[in-house]
Amino acid sequence: MRIIQSDVLSVGAGLAGERVAIEAAENGFSAICLSIVPARRSHSSAAQGGMQAALGNSAMGEGDCPDVHFADTVKGSDWGCDQEVARLFCDNAPIAMRQMAFWGVPWNRVVPGEQTYYKGGKPFTAFEKPENEGLIHSRNFGGTAKWRTCYTSDGTGHCVLFTLDNRAAQVGVTVIDKVEVIGLIHDGETCMGAVARCLKTGELTAYLAKATLIATGGFGRIYRESTNAVICDGGGLIAALDTGVVPLGNMEAVQFHPTGIVPTDILVTEGCRGDGGTLLDKNEYRFMPDYEPEKAELASRDVVSRRMTEHMRKGLGVPSPYGDHLWLDIRHLGEHHIRTKLREVDEICQSFLGVDPVHQLIPVRPTQHYSMGGVRTNKDGAAYGLKGLFSAGEAACWDMHGFNRLGGNSLAETVVAGMIVGAKIVEFLKGAETVIKTASVRDAMAAQQARIDDLINCANGRENPYAVKNAMHDAIMKGAGIFRNGKDLETCVADLQEILGRARRVGLRSNGKGANPELTMALKIQGMVKLALCVAYGALKRTESRGAHTREDYPERNDRDWLTRTLATWAEGADLPTLNYEAATQTFELPPGDRGYGGGKIIARDE
Amino acid sequence: MARTLTFNIFRYNPSDPASSPHMDTFTLPETERMTLFIALNKIREEIDPTLMFDFCCRAGICGACAMVINGRPGLACHTKTKDMPEDITLMPLPVFKLVGDLSVDTGTWFRGMYQKVESWVHTDKVFDPAAKEERMDNALAEQIYELDRCIECGCCVAACGTALMREDFLGAVALNRLARFILDPRDERTEKAYFDIVGTDEGIFGCMGLLACEDVCPKQIPLQEQLGKLRRKMALAAVKNILPRFLKKDF
Ligand SMILES: Cc1cc2nc3c(=O)[nH]c(=O)nc-3n(C[C@H](O)[C@H](O)[C@H](O)COP(=O)(O)OP(=O)(O)OC[C@H]3O[C@@H](n4cnc5c(N)ncnc54)[C@H](O)[C@@H]3O)c2cc1C
Ligand code: SF4
Ligand code: SF4
Ligand code: FES
């Protein structure tokens, strides 16, 4: 049996995982990060927009401070977030950004004097103060009172991740890539590490640690249409759920983006609509003004996504080999505007679609984008249920996003949470020694080996893992997408339960040797269906509309009954998760109020 | 439209004693807006579940999917079948260790590279969380970003004649990485420190200057310009290095 030991084991080498590992290594502890792909390919590298921190250096950010950032974050969450955590986050975000600058991120900087910016497609000028020259600049990201998003051109996530990975190498963090965690090692009380399968050789290794961190990012790939990387399939969450004692928080809270391109669901920026782009149906008719007479295409992300779905449900989508979609039309903005101001969109259309947006329509559809839910932790990043288990980043429900994430807050969360949780883990490591029980290690390894053998020998059946995945995609896209209602959710849950049965009967057609991709899929499909069920079942039970979670049959935000966080655990052998609830926040620095967009009635706490 | 595409794909699973290197052929009907990402996944899901290849972002930003496409290193995710002939041949990137079929181990190679060039900011300063950030000129920040855009796809390495011949060659990507730190005022390394890393045949003097690297770089990073600059800088440093000790300055 191959065993590797360290003080800290981070499952994940994206921004969150590496930031925690760096904190541990800087404090003299050994740290290992595991990753499916080389660290720098983690999905964090795909974020182009930027990360929020109230630095207040730029003209449009003047007067910004953590208090304003806090108010935006709580409103954005539709009061579903933990306000203590949101406060911690907003106060520490500026420090984290400056630290990233110190480590080498080439943030865009303030250029003094009169500058031309764009808002709603129209240019305007603002005066940047000479005394702020060279400080970190910020751009607009929507939904915020001030321009607060720190950025490096169109490659923020890429630059920050490369910088952090450099720092990790410098301080001696060990990053092991092409490995996939398929289970945690625990005894029901303490987590002692994880079992991982090497994606080069197929070999299993037990990674033992005093502190284990789940930082595996989002789980968007339980949906067919997602902007997430193909590796964002919730592996870490599945491992946590499989323990039977670690709850996942708010799994029903899923954010959708209106304009993923079809077929590959790559994101094209909201800027297209901001600059005057319109949405057309199969008759090339502009439908948004019919639904939202005032704001039309400029309504908020979740509103536009919902209207698009509604319209397609009426049979007005454009049929394609990849399913129905709508058109995004930016032709009228003209060649000059498209090739300069929307250069990135132009490039995506040309490189991935072979479409020239100056002359052609862009096929788009609403697409899963961000997972607010994840491993439920306290404000120190410690998971509920198992000692020694922590979580950070998109994989965690820390919970500063509540039911809707403010754009630009998630990338910032990775490094801020990394810093805070990292420090707490260091405290934890100084405090206690973990006793590693050899029996738990042996059992965990044997259980995973048995799963693999069963799949190779088709001991439980011969269901095709890819077919099961496609069935799951059909079910969740239909029932637990943007629009939700009791009837469709009930069907969705029932369908997924049946699919879970099939997932339990999966068997391989191939021999499973080496880096075999069929085995990789087969090992995770059951867990993915369980995650889908946590989403669908949680959504069915939550009879209100809050943030990105919209029930057609319960359009009100119901603070009287639902100012709560869902906690989902999975008992061994069960066909459904067990749902429990806790208060969304212990303290109210900001009492519940109107979000200021999206409309909808609110049932007050004391009604 | 409605072509039938033929994919000739290199196959070999080094972990399976029964496997030997060969080419397999698959056919697929072409669909609208098809990319190699769509095609390869279709082949794996519908025809051969063992086919190994790597995709991650599938959006041209992570560098995972580089392979040799009809003889040329490139990113599979943004290769559209409509720009290709009906016959498509796919091979794994050379230089990197083969994992299986079209999948190679770039992680180990790149980790080795950035350990060699010590790809991090070298400074004696200590971060002060209470202080404002140090200022930087925006134009300089943008210049650094231009070189920082490399996605470590490995195309330039795979296309490089020197890299194919000598295992220890750092490659254009490493030299570009170092150029990024030379440009960065936060990095306090001396010219001698840089020279020790790249002023050798493993580094800048091993490069034959044929520029296949820049031709294939999917991010259009100006590798040629960086190699030229570095070569001049290092040649100068080399001359200073062989001058008598008393003539040497500031090393
Ligand atoms: C297209 C797109 C654009 C975005 N733009 C922005 C933006 O502009 N601003 C913003 O704030 N947010 C943005 N986001 C969201 C943000 O990028 C993510 O929330 C954030 O990067 C997540 O970071 P992370 O460290 O938690 O996880 P990731 O960066 O996703 O890293 C996850 C890590 O876990 C590893 N892993 C996963 N499963 C396993 C397993 N089973 N075993 C071992 N390792 C595993 C992976 O290999 C990887 O290293 C965007 C998201 C998308 C999809
Ligand atoms: S120019 Fe130099 S680095 Fe580039 S391909 Fe040629 S030998 Fe390699
Ligand atoms: S320099 Fe270009 S080709 Fe080389 S690894 Fe970087 S992005 Fe790829
Ligand atoms: S999959 Fe990321 S670049 Fe192709």
PDB file of N, CA and C in Angstrom, chain A residues 40-41 57 98 101 104-105 108-109 131 133-134 136 154 158-159 162 165-166 170 177-178 200 221 226-227 229-230 262 264-266 322 350-352 354 469 510-511 513 517, chain B residues 13 16 31-33 38 45 49-51 54-56 58-59 62-63 78 80 105-107 111 114 119-120 131-136 138 141-142 145 148 150-152 177 180 186:
ATOM      1  N   ARG A  40      -1.809  24.944 -12.496  1.00  0.00           N
ATOM      2  CA  ARG A  40      -2.093  26.156 -13.263  1.00  0.00           C
ATOM      3  C   ARG A  40      -3.222  25.986 -14.263  1.00  0.00           C
ATOM      4  N   ARG A  41      -3.705  24.764 -14.429  1.00  0.00           N
ATOM      5  CA  ARG A  41      -4.846  24.576 -15.320  1.00  0.00           C
ATOM      6  C   ARG A  41      -6.151  24.572 -14.536  1.00  0.00           C
ATOM      7  N   ASN A  57      -9.137  53.109  -4.722  1.00  0.00           N
ATOM      8  CA  ASN A  57      -8.088  53.929  -5.342  1.00  0.00           C
ATOM      9  C   ASN A  57      -8.550  54.667  -6.589  1.00  0.00           C
ATOM     10  N   ARG A  98      -3.360  43.159  -1.824  1.00  0.00           N
ATOM     11  CA  ARG A  98      -2.022  43.762  -1.716  1.00  0.00           C
ATOM     12  C   ARG A  98      -0.953  42.691  -1.586  1.00  0.00           C
ATOM     13  N   ALA A 101      -0.239  41.392  -4.885  1.00  0.00           N
ATOM     14  CA  ALA A 101       0.634  42.335  -5.601  1.00  0.00           C
ATOM     15  C   ALA A 101       2.081  42.130  -5.150  1.00  0.00           C
ATOM     16  N   GLY A 104       3.653  39.300  -6.797  1.00  0.00           N
ATOM     17  CA  GLY A 104       3.970  39.421  -8.225  1.00  0.00           C
ATOM     18  C   GLY A 104       2.825  39.589  -9.208  1.00  0.00           C
ATOM     19  N   VAL A 105       1.579  39.694  -8.737  1.00  0.00           N
ATOM     20  CA  VAL A 105       0.479  39.879  -9.704  1.00  0.00           C
ATOM     21  C   VAL A 105       0.601  41.248 -10.379  1.00  0.00           C
ATOM     22  N   ASN A 108      -3.621  45.799 -12.944  1.00  0.00           N
ATOM     23  CA  ASN A 108      -3.697  47.085 -13.633  1.00  0.00           C
ATOM     24  C   ASN A 108      -3.688  48.197 -12.587  1.00  0.00           C
ATOM     25  N   ARG A 109      -3.041  49.304 -12.939  1.00  0.00           N
ATOM     26  CA  ARG A 109      -2.810  50.371 -11.967  1.00  0.00           C
ATOM     27  C   ARG A 109      -3.481  51.671 -12.398  1.00  0.00           C
ATOM     28  N   GLU A 131      -2.385  61.659  -6.968  1.00  0.00           N
ATOM     29  CA  GLU A 131      -1.762  61.039  -5.781  1.00  0.00           C
ATOM     30  C   GLU A 131      -2.018  59.528  -5.710  1.00  0.00           C
ATOM     31  N   GLU A 133      -1.673  57.590  -8.389  1.00  0.00           N
ATOM     32  CA  GLU A 133      -0.955  56.984  -9.514  1.00  0.00           C
ATOM     33  C   GLU A 133      -0.215  55.715  -9.083  1.00  0.00           C
ATOM     34  N   GLY A 134      -0.393  54.645  -9.879  1.00  0.00           N
ATOM     35  CA  GLY A 134       0.355  53.413  -9.629  1.00  0.00           C
ATOM     36  C   GLY A 134      -0.250  52.497  -8.580  1.00  0.00           C
ATOM     37  N   ILE A 136      -3.434  50.050  -7.149  1.00  0.00           N
ATOM     38  CA  ILE A 136      -4.258  49.075  -7.864  1.00  0.00           C
ATOM     39  C   ILE A 136      -5.568  49.714  -8.330  1.00  0.00           C
ATOM     40  N   ASP A 154      -7.508  40.995 -19.284  1.00  0.00           N
ATOM     41  CA  ASP A 154      -8.585  40.001 -19.299  1.00  0.00           C
ATOM     42  C   ASP A 154      -8.089  38.654 -18.786  1.00  0.00           C
ATOM     43  N   HIS A 158      -5.917  33.823 -14.317  1.00  0.00           N
ATOM     44  CA  HIS A 158      -4.671  33.248 -14.836  1.00  0.00           C
ATOM     45  C   HIS A 158      -3.460  33.832 -14.107  1.00  0.00           C
ATOM     46  N   CYS A 159      -3.376  35.152 -14.040  1.00  0.00           N
ATOM     47  CA  CYS A 159      -2.208  35.795 -13.426  1.00  0.00           C
ATOM     48  C   CYS A 159      -2.126  35.498 -11.927  1.00  0.00           C
ATOM     49  N   PHE A 162      -1.072  31.823 -11.424  1.00  0.00           N
ATOM     50  CA  PHE A 162       0.344  31.600 -11.732  1.00  0.00           C
ATOM     51  C   PHE A 162       1.215  32.178 -10.613  1.00  0.00           C
ATOM     52  N   ASP A 165       0.945  29.934  -7.583  1.00  0.00           N
ATOM     53  CA  ASP A 165       1.641  28.668  -7.802  1.00  0.00           C
ATOM     54  C   ASP A 165       3.158  28.882  -7.731  1.00  0.00           C
ATOM     55  N   ASN A 166       3.626  30.032  -8.189  1.00  0.00           N
ATOM     56  CA  ASN A 166       5.042  30.379  -8.022  1.00  0.00           C
ATOM     57  C   ASN A 166       5.394  30.432  -6.544  1.00  0.00           C
ATOM     58  N   GLN A 170       7.978  28.278  -4.263  1.00  0.00           N
ATOM     59  CA  GLN A 170       9.030  28.948  -3.497  1.00  0.00           C
ATOM     60  C   GLN A 170       9.048  28.495  -2.033  1.00  0.00           C
ATOM     61  N   ASP A 177       0.056  16.437  -9.399  1.00  0.00           N
ATOM     62  CA  ASP A 177      -1.059  16.560 -10.341  1.00  0.00           C
ATOM     63  C   ASP A 177      -1.362  15.237 -11.033  1.00  0.00           C
ATOM     64  N   LYS A 178      -2.450  15.240 -11.766  1.00  0.00           N
ATOM     65  CA  LYS A 178      -2.978  14.017 -12.372  1.00  0.00           C
ATOM     66  C   LYS A 178      -3.254  12.946 -11.316  1.00  0.00           C
ATOM     67  N   LYS A 200      -2.244   8.810 -14.107  1.00  0.00           N
ATOM     68  CA  LYS A 200      -1.243   8.391 -15.089  1.00  0.00           C
ATOM     69  C   LYS A 200      -1.149   6.866 -15.120  1.00  0.00           C
ATOM     70  N   ARG A 221     -20.567  20.540 -13.493  1.00  0.00           N
ATOM     71  CA  ARG A 221     -20.717  19.505 -14.515  1.00  0.00           C
ATOM     72  C   ARG A 221     -21.810  18.482 -14.214  1.00  0.00           C
ATOM     73  N   SER A 226     -22.841  24.092 -18.852  1.00  0.00           N
ATOM     74  CA  SER A 226     -22.135  24.764 -17.769  1.00  0.00           C
ATOM     75  C   SER A 226     -20.932  25.504 -18.325  1.00  0.00           C
ATOM     76  N   THR A 227     -20.648  26.668 -17.724  1.00  0.00           N
ATOM     77  CA  THR A 227     -19.443  27.408 -18.126  1.00  0.00           C
ATOM     78  C   THR A 227     -18.200  26.817 -17.461  1.00  0.00           C
ATOM     79  N   ALA A 229     -15.139  24.300 -16.201  1.00  0.00           N
ATOM     80  CA  ALA A 229     -14.224  23.359 -16.834  1.00  0.00           C
ATOM     81  C   ALA A 229     -14.783  21.942 -16.715  1.00  0.00           C
ATOM     82  N   VAL A 230     -14.318  21.057 -17.589  1.00  0.00           N
ATOM     83  CA  VAL A 230     -14.862  19.701 -17.582  1.00  0.00           C
ATOM     84  C   VAL A 230     -14.485  18.918 -16.327  1.00  0.00           C
ATOM     85  N   VAL A 262     -23.381  28.181 -27.707  1.00  0.00           N
ATOM     86  CA  VAL A 262     -23.768  26.807 -28.029  1.00  0.00           C
ATOM     87  C   VAL A 262     -22.918  26.360 -29.216  1.00  0.00           C
ATOM     88  N   THR A 264     -20.465  24.750 -26.897  1.00  0.00           N
ATOM     89  CA  THR A 264     -19.543  24.391 -25.808  1.00  0.00           C
ATOM     90  C   THR A 264     -19.753  25.183 -24.519  1.00  0.00           C
ATOM     91  N   ASP A 265     -20.737  26.077 -24.481  1.00  0.00           N
ATOM     92  CA  ASP A 265     -21.098  26.786 -23.238  1.00  0.00           C
ATOM     93  C   ASP A 265     -19.986  27.658 -22.667  1.00  0.00           C
ATOM     94  N   ILE A 266     -19.121  28.128 -23.538  1.00  0.00           N
ATOM     95  CA  ILE A 266     -18.117  29.092 -23.088  1.00  0.00           C
ATOM     96  C   ILE A 266     -18.839  30.421 -22.878  1.00  0.00           C
ATOM     97  N   TYR A 322     -27.491  20.359 -30.795  1.00  0.00           N
ATOM     98  CA  TYR A 322     -27.093  20.392 -29.390  1.00  0.00           C
ATOM     99  C   TYR A 322     -28.230  20.855 -28.488  1.00  0.00           C
ATOM    100  N   GLN A 350     -15.064  33.659 -33.163  1.00  0.00           N
ATOM    101  CA  GLN A 350     -14.281  33.216 -34.314  1.00  0.00           C
ATOM    102  C   GLN A 350     -13.596  31.873 -34.026  1.00  0.00           C
ATOM    103  N   SER A 351     -12.956  31.758 -32.830  1.00  0.00           N
ATOM    104  CA  SER A 351     -12.158  30.555 -32.575  1.00  0.00           C
ATOM    105  C   SER A 351     -12.988  29.334 -32.265  1.00  0.00           C
ATOM    106  N   PHE A 352     -14.099  29.506 -31.576  1.00  0.00           N
ATOM    107  CA  PHE A 352     -14.818  28.316 -31.125  1.00  0.00           C
ATOM    108  C   PHE A 352     -16.075  28.017 -31.926  1.00  0.00           C
ATOM    109  N   GLY A 354     -16.580  29.677 -35.249  1.00  0.00           N
ATOM    110  CA  GLY A 354     -16.438  30.021 -36.649  1.00  0.00           C
ATOM    111  C   GLY A 354     -17.516  31.010 -37.060  1.00  0.00           C
ATOM    112  N   LYS A 469     -24.701   9.321 -17.140  1.00  0.00           N
ATOM    113  CA  LYS A 469     -24.401  10.753 -17.028  1.00  0.00           C
ATOM    114  C   LYS A 469     -25.362  11.560 -17.910  1.00  0.00           C
ATOM    115  N   SER A 510     -14.441  -1.663 -20.891  1.00  0.00           N
ATOM    116  CA  SER A 510     -13.011  -1.847 -21.137  1.00  0.00           C
ATOM    117  C   SER A 510     -12.341  -2.528 -19.939  1.00  0.00           C
ATOM    118  N   ASN A 511     -11.003  -2.685 -20.017  1.00  0.00           N
ATOM    119  CA  ASN A 511     -10.321  -3.436 -18.963  1.00  0.00           C
ATOM    120  C   ASN A 511      -9.917  -2.586 -17.754  1.00  0.00           C
ATOM    121  N   LYS A 513      -7.496  -0.574 -17.238  1.00  0.00           N
ATOM    122  CA  LYS A 513      -6.066  -0.486 -16.932  1.00  0.00           C
ATOM    123  C   LYS A 513      -5.512   0.931 -17.081  1.00  0.00           C
ATOM    124  N   PRO A 517     -10.080   6.263 -18.841  1.00  0.00           N
ATOM    125  CA  PRO A 517     -11.069   7.318 -18.591  1.00  0.00           C
ATOM    126  C   PRO A 517     -12.473   6.787 -18.296  1.00  0.00           C
TER     127      PRO A 517
ATOM    128  N   ASN B  13      -1.340   2.487 -24.592  1.00  0.00           N
ATOM    129  CA  ASN B  13      -1.522   2.575 -23.147  1.00  0.00           C
ATOM    130  C   ASN B  13      -0.321   1.916 -22.464  1.00  0.00           C
ATOM    131  N   ASP B  16      -0.691  -0.924 -19.932  1.00  0.00           N
ATOM    132  CA  ASP B  16      -1.306  -2.195 -20.323  1.00  0.00           C
ATOM    133  C   ASP B  16      -0.312  -3.000 -21.152  1.00  0.00           C
ATOM    134  N   THR B  31     -20.948  17.740 -37.425  1.00  0.00           N
ATOM    135  CA  THR B  31     -22.112  18.575 -37.084  1.00  0.00           C
ATOM    136  C   THR B  31     -21.693  20.039 -37.126  1.00  0.00           C
ATOM    137  N   GLU B  32     -22.713  20.873 -37.110  1.00  0.00           N
ATOM    138  CA  GLU B  32     -22.491  22.312 -37.167  1.00  0.00           C
ATOM    139  C   GLU B  32     -21.620  22.766 -35.995  1.00  0.00           C
ATOM    140  N   ARG B  33     -20.682  23.654 -36.230  1.00  0.00           N
ATOM    141  CA  ARG B  33     -19.836  24.243 -35.186  1.00  0.00           C
ATOM    142  C   ARG B  33     -19.055  23.184 -34.393  1.00  0.00           C
ATOM    143  N   ILE B  38     -15.539  18.492 -29.149  1.00  0.00           N
ATOM    144  CA  ILE B  38     -16.813  17.786 -29.313  1.00  0.00           C
ATOM    145  C   ILE B  38     -16.575  16.415 -29.949  1.00  0.00           C
ATOM    146  N   GLU B  45     -17.371   8.661 -25.825  1.00  0.00           N
ATOM    147  CA  GLU B  45     -18.641   8.254 -25.217  1.00  0.00           C
ATOM    148  C   GLU B  45     -19.388   7.234 -26.057  1.00  0.00           C
ATOM    149  N   PRO B  49     -14.559   3.782 -25.211  1.00  0.00           N
ATOM    150  CA  PRO B  49     -14.475   4.430 -23.888  1.00  0.00           C
ATOM    151  C   PRO B  49     -13.060   4.521 -23.335  1.00  0.00           C
ATOM    152  N   THR B  50     -12.087   3.871 -23.983  1.00  0.00           N
ATOM    153  CA  THR B  50     -10.732   3.885 -23.416  1.00  0.00           C
ATOM    154  C   THR B  50      -9.888   5.028 -23.959  1.00  0.00           C
ATOM    155  N   LEU B  51     -10.372   5.763 -24.923  1.00  0.00           N
ATOM    156  CA  LEU B  51      -9.556   6.793 -25.577  1.00  0.00           C
ATOM    157  C   LEU B  51      -9.128   7.878 -24.575  1.00  0.00           C
ATOM    158  N   ASP B  54      -6.803  14.952 -23.001  1.00  0.00           N
ATOM    159  CA  ASP B  54      -7.016  15.910 -21.914  1.00  0.00           C
ATOM    160  C   ASP B  54      -7.745  17.157 -22.391  1.00  0.00           C
ATOM    161  N   PHE B  55      -8.806  17.482 -21.694  1.00  0.00           N
ATOM    162  CA  PHE B  55      -9.413  18.807 -21.839  1.00  0.00           C
ATOM    163  C   PHE B  55      -9.692  19.297 -20.441  1.00  0.00           C
ATOM    164  N   CYS B  56      -9.703  20.604 -20.268  1.00  0.00           N
ATOM    165  CA  CYS B  56     -10.086  21.110 -18.956  1.00  0.00           C
ATOM    166  C   CYS B  56     -11.034  22.290 -19.180  1.00  0.00           C
ATOM    167  N   ARG B  58     -11.766  23.812 -21.920  1.00  0.00           N
ATOM    168  CA  ARG B  58     -12.303  23.715 -23.281  1.00  0.00           C
ATOM    169  C   ARG B  58     -12.580  25.114 -23.894  1.00  0.00           C
ATOM    170  N   ALA B  59     -11.860  26.127 -23.397  1.00  0.00           N
ATOM    171  CA  ALA B  59     -12.077  27.491 -23.867  1.00  0.00           C
ATOM    172  C   ALA B  59     -10.777  28.198 -24.241  1.00  0.00           C
ATOM    173  N   CYS B  62      -6.559  27.204 -20.608  1.00  0.00           N
ATOM    174  CA  CYS B  62      -5.823  26.454 -19.589  1.00  0.00           C
ATOM    175  C   CYS B  62      -4.640  25.695 -20.160  1.00  0.00           C
ATOM    176  N   GLY B  63      -4.639  25.464 -21.461  1.00  0.00           N
ATOM    177  CA  GLY B  63      -3.500  24.797 -22.097  1.00  0.00           C
ATOM    178  C   GLY B  63      -3.485  23.280 -22.007  1.00  0.00           C
ATOM    179  N   HIS B  78      -9.913  24.667 -29.488  1.00  0.00           N
ATOM    180  CA  HIS B  78     -10.379  25.698 -30.424  1.00  0.00           C
ATOM    181  C   HIS B  78     -10.020  25.400 -31.884  1.00  0.00           C
ATOM    182  N   LYS B  80     -11.620  23.980 -35.085  1.00  0.00           N
ATOM    183  CA  LYS B  80     -12.936  23.671 -35.659  1.00  0.00           C
ATOM    184  C   LYS B  80     -12.764  22.685 -36.807  1.00  0.00           C
ATOM    185  N   ASP B 105       2.248  14.108 -20.049  1.00  0.00           N
ATOM    186  CA  ASP B 105       2.473  14.673 -18.722  1.00  0.00           C
ATOM    187  C   ASP B 105       3.225  16.000 -18.851  1.00  0.00           C
ATOM    188  N   THR B 106       2.498  17.070 -18.966  1.00  0.00           N
ATOM    189  CA  THR B 106       3.144  18.386 -19.041  1.00  0.00           C
ATOM    190  C   THR B 106       3.485  18.897 -17.644  1.00  0.00           C
ATOM    191  N   GLY B 107       2.728  18.440 -16.641  1.00  0.00           N
ATOM    192  CA  GLY B 107       2.899  18.954 -15.280  1.00  0.00           C
ATOM    193  C   GLY B 107       4.326  18.792 -14.779  1.00  0.00           C
ATOM    194  N   ARG B 111       6.937  21.842 -14.029  1.00  0.00           N
ATOM    195  CA  ARG B 111       7.380  22.036 -12.653  1.00  0.00           C
ATOM    196  C   ARG B 111       8.911  22.078 -12.616  1.00  0.00           C
ATOM    197  N   TYR B 114      10.024  25.477 -13.902  1.00  0.00           N
ATOM    198  CA  TYR B 114       9.976  26.662 -13.051  1.00  0.00           C
ATOM    199  C   TYR B 114      10.767  26.533 -11.771  1.00  0.00           C
ATOM    200  N   SER B 119      10.974  30.442 -10.761  1.00  0.00           N
ATOM    201  CA  SER B 119       9.923  31.302 -11.292  1.00  0.00           C
ATOM    202  C   SER B 119       9.100  31.944 -10.177  1.00  0.00           C
ATOM    203  N   TRP B 120       9.759  32.805  -9.412  1.00  0.00           N
ATOM    204  CA  TRP B 120       9.025  33.584  -8.416  1.00  0.00           C
ATOM    205  C   TRP B 120       9.789  34.870  -8.134  1.00  0.00           C
ATOM    206  N   ALA B 131       0.319  48.165   5.385  1.00  0.00           N
ATOM    207  CA  ALA B 131       0.744  49.213   4.445  1.00  0.00           C
ATOM    208  C   ALA B 131      -0.034  49.149   3.136  1.00  0.00           C
ATOM    209  N   LYS B 132      -0.078  50.274   2.438  1.00  0.00           N
ATOM    210  CA  LYS B 132      -0.655  50.300   1.095  1.00  0.00           C
ATOM    211  C   LYS B 132       0.255  49.527   0.145  1.00  0.00           C
ATOM    212  N   GLU B 133      -0.275  49.129  -0.997  1.00  0.00           N
ATOM    213  CA  GLU B 133       0.537  48.391  -1.959  1.00  0.00           C
ATOM    214  C   GLU B 133       1.634  49.295  -2.540  1.00  0.00           C
ATOM    215  N   GLU B 134       2.727  48.657  -2.969  1.00  0.00           N
ATOM    216  CA  GLU B 134       3.762  49.430  -3.645  1.00  0.00           C
ATOM    217  C   GLU B 134       3.246  49.850  -5.017  1.00  0.00           C
ATOM    218  N   ARG B 135       3.611  51.018  -5.438  1.00  0.00           N
ATOM    219  CA  ARG B 135       3.095  51.520  -6.717  1.00  0.00           C
ATOM    220  C   ARG B 135       3.820  50.875  -7.892  1.00  0.00           C
ATOM    221  N   MET B 136       3.126  50.834  -9.016  1.00  0.00           N
ATOM    222  CA  MET B 136       3.746  50.348 -10.243  1.00  0.00           C
ATOM    223  C   MET B 136       3.144  51.118 -11.408  1.00  0.00           C
ATOM    224  N   ASN B 138       1.363  51.635 -14.743  1.00  0.00           N
ATOM    225  CA  ASN B 138       0.399  50.757 -15.408  1.00  0.00           C
ATOM    226  C   ASN B 138       0.942  50.167 -16.706  1.00  0.00           C
ATOM    227  N   ALA B 141       2.986  47.259 -15.821  1.00  0.00           N
ATOM    228  CA  ALA B 141       2.139  46.136 -15.411  1.00  0.00           C
ATOM    229  C   ALA B 141       1.587  45.429 -16.647  1.00  0.00           C
ATOM    230  N   GLU B 142       1.184  46.216 -17.641  1.00  0.00           N
ATOM    231  CA  GLU B 142       0.629  45.600 -18.858  1.00  0.00           C
ATOM    232  C   GLU B 142       1.699  44.850 -19.645  1.00  0.00           C
ATOM    233  N   TYR B 145       2.170  41.610 -17.961  1.00  0.00           N
ATOM    234  CA  TYR B 145       1.027  40.759 -18.281  1.00  0.00           C
ATOM    235  C   TYR B 145       1.189  40.122 -19.661  1.00  0.00           C
ATOM    236  N   ASP B 148       3.184  37.220 -19.183  1.00  0.00           N
ATOM    237  CA  ASP B 148       2.565  36.317 -18.209  1.00  0.00           C
ATOM    238  C   ASP B 148       1.430  35.497 -18.831  1.00  0.00           C
ATOM    239  N   CYS B 150       1.342  33.248 -21.003  1.00  0.00           N
ATOM    240  CA  CYS B 150       1.646  31.860 -21.383  1.00  0.00           C
ATOM    241  C   CYS B 150       0.782  30.885 -20.589  1.00  0.00           C
ATOM    242  N   ILE B 151       0.177  29.908 -21.282  1.00  0.00           N
ATOM    243  CA  ILE B 151      -0.699  28.955 -20.598  1.00  0.00           C
ATOM    244  C   ILE B 151      -0.026  27.590 -20.402  1.00  0.00           C
ATOM    245  N   GLU B 152       1.268  27.536 -20.628  1.00  0.00           N
ATOM    246  CA  GLU B 152       2.034  26.294 -20.426  1.00  0.00           C
ATOM    247  C   GLU B 152       1.422  25.106 -21.173  1.00  0.00           C
ATOM    248  N   ARG B 177       9.604  33.152 -19.521  1.00  0.00           N
ATOM    249  CA  ARG B 177       9.275  33.282 -18.107  1.00  0.00           C
ATOM    250  C   ARG B 177      10.330  34.144 -17.410  1.00  0.00           C
ATOM    251  N   ARG B 180      10.078  37.755 -18.090  1.00  0.00           N
ATOM    252  CA  ARG B 180       9.010  38.374 -17.312  1.00  0.00           C
ATOM    253  C   ARG B 180       9.539  38.878 -15.960  1.00  0.00           C
ATOM    254  N   ARG B 186       9.905  44.167  -8.922  1.00  0.00           N
ATOM    255  CA  ARG B 186       9.796  43.541  -7.608  1.00  0.00           C
ATOM    256  C   ARG B 186      10.826  42.433  -7.441  1.00  0.00           C
TER     257      ARG B 186
END
